[in-house]
Amino acid sequence: GNSVTQMEGPVTLSEEAFLTINCTYTATGYPSLFWYVQYPGEGLQLLLKATKADDKGSNKGFEATYRKETTSFHLEKGSVQVSDSAVYFCALTKAAGNKLTFGGGTRVLVKP
Amino acid sequence: GAGVSQSPSNKVTEKGKDVELRCDPISGHTALYWYRQRLGQGLEFLIYFQGNSAPDKSGLPSDRFSAERTGESVSTLTIQRTQQEDSAVYLCASSFRGFMDSEAFFGQGTRLTVV
């Protein structure tokens, strides 16, 4: 079946540091890939997505590239802010079933 | 409302009792999902409603779990004879269509604690 593996947290960074959260997936065919973010006290919200190989999703300074050859969708941001402190979830979906399969989440804490 | 609303936000119940969790999706969203997140784990799919089609119940962990949705309105998730392993945050999400085609919006969840 489909599965998503992402690095365990917490990840603690200083402001303006570079952030990478690794995500790899197992799925047949060509899933769509997503990053969701959950800020403290809020519901999960879509951060970015990519629907085919080599697509790059980007939003709020975050980027992730769909790498079919390595089955990866790593999330990056060049200069984090305290407001980026949140839990980040990598996820995939395929047309059949229309369900999101999530990774375990990575908590990121950015210190001033 | 502007977003997906879930109630209650917190629920503590005794083992063996039944609980009912409620989800109010965004108006006009035909797709509604329930997920469960146990402490330290990822989100686990429970059930998916799409319009008036038969729901996808493939994620429900046992027959103690059931969910209903009438049309495109409110959904309720019922857990009968609760067990301690049912303790988790239960999340509801809705989207205009399914996840493949449109963004999903999540509620803040119901934190269920079975004591």
JSON list of N, CA and C in Angstrom, two decimals, chain B residues 3 16 19-20 52 59 91-92 98 113:
[
{"chain": "B", "resi": 3, "resn": "GLY", "atom": "N", "xyz": [-14.72, 28.19, 8.31]},
{"chain": "B", "resi": 3, "resn": "GLY", "atom": "CA", "xyz": [-13.88, 27.02, 8.21]},
{"chain": "B", "resi": 3, "resn": "GLY", "atom": "C", "xyz": [-14.62, 25.79, 8.67]},
{"chain": "B", "resi": 16, "resn": "GLY", "atom": "N", "xyz": [-15.79, 2.23, 28.04]},
{"chain": "B", "resi": 16, "resn": "GLY", "atom": "CA", "xyz": [-17.06, 1.55, 27.90]},
{"chain": "B", "resi": 16, "resn": "GLY", "atom": "C", "xyz": [-18.23, 2.44, 27.50]},
{"chain": "B", "resi": 19, "resn": "VAL", "atom": "N", "xyz": [-19.33, 7.72, 22.60]},
{"chain": "B", "resi": 19, "resn": "VAL", "atom": "CA", "xyz": [-19.11, 9.15, 22.36]},
{"chain": "B", "resi": 19, "resn": "VAL", "atom": "C", "xyz": [-19.51, 9.48, 20.92]},
{"chain": "B", "resi": 20, "resn": "GLU", "atom": "N", "xyz": [-19.90, 10.74, 20.75]},
{"chain": "B", "resi": 20, "resn": "GLU", "atom": "CA", "xyz": [-20.29, 11.23, 19.43]},
{"chain": "B", "resi": 20, "resn": "GLU", "atom": "C", "xyz": [-19.53, 12.51, 19.15]},
{"chain": "B", "resi": 52, "resn": "ASN", "atom": "N", "xyz": [-23.56, 12.07, -2.39]},
{"chain": "B", "resi": 52, "resn": "ASN", "atom": "CA", "xyz": [-24.54, 11.06, -2.01]},
{"chain": "B", "resi": 52, "resn": "ASN", "atom": "C", "xyz": [-24.05, 9.64, -2.29]},
{"chain": "B", "resi": 59, "resn": "GLY", "atom": "N", "xyz": [-11.19, 2.59, 6.38]},
{"chain": "B", "resi": 59, "resn": "GLY", "atom": "CA", "xyz": [-10.25, 2.90, 7.45]},
{"chain": "B", "resi": 59, "resn": "GLY", "atom": "C", "xyz": [-10.79, 2.72, 8.86]},
{"chain": "B", "resi": 91, "resn": "LEU", "atom": "N", "xyz": [-9.72, 14.23, 13.58]},
{"chain": "B", "resi": 91, "resn": "LEU", "atom": "CA", "xyz": [-9.73, 15.37, 12.68]},
{"chain": "B", "resi": 91, "resn": "LEU", "atom": "C", "xyz": [-10.74, 15.16, 11.56]},
{"chain": "B", "resi": 92, "resn": "CYS", "atom": "N", "xyz": [-11.41, 16.23, 11.22]},
{"chain": "B", "resi": 92, "resn": "CYS", "atom": "CA", "xyz": [-12.35, 16.23, 10.10]},
{"chain": "B", "resi": 92, "resn": "CYS", "atom": "C", "xyz": [-11.82, 17.19, 9.04]},
{"chain": "B", "resi": 98, "resn": "GLY", "atom": "N", "xyz": [-12.70, 15.89, -4.18]},
{"chain": "B", "resi": 98, "resn": "GLY", "atom": "CA", "xyz": [-11.76, 15.08, -3.41]},
{"chain": "B", "resi": 98, "resn": "GLY", "atom": "C", "xyz": [-10.40, 15.72, -3.33]},
{"chain": "B", "resi": 113, "resn": "THR", "atom": "N", "xyz": [-10.05, 11.59, 25.18]},
{"chain": "B", "resi": 113, "resn": "THR", "atom": "CA", "xyz": [-9.29, 10.87, 26.19]},
{"chain": "B", "resi": 113, "resn": "THR", "atom": "C", "xyz": [-10.22, 9.87, 26.86]}
]
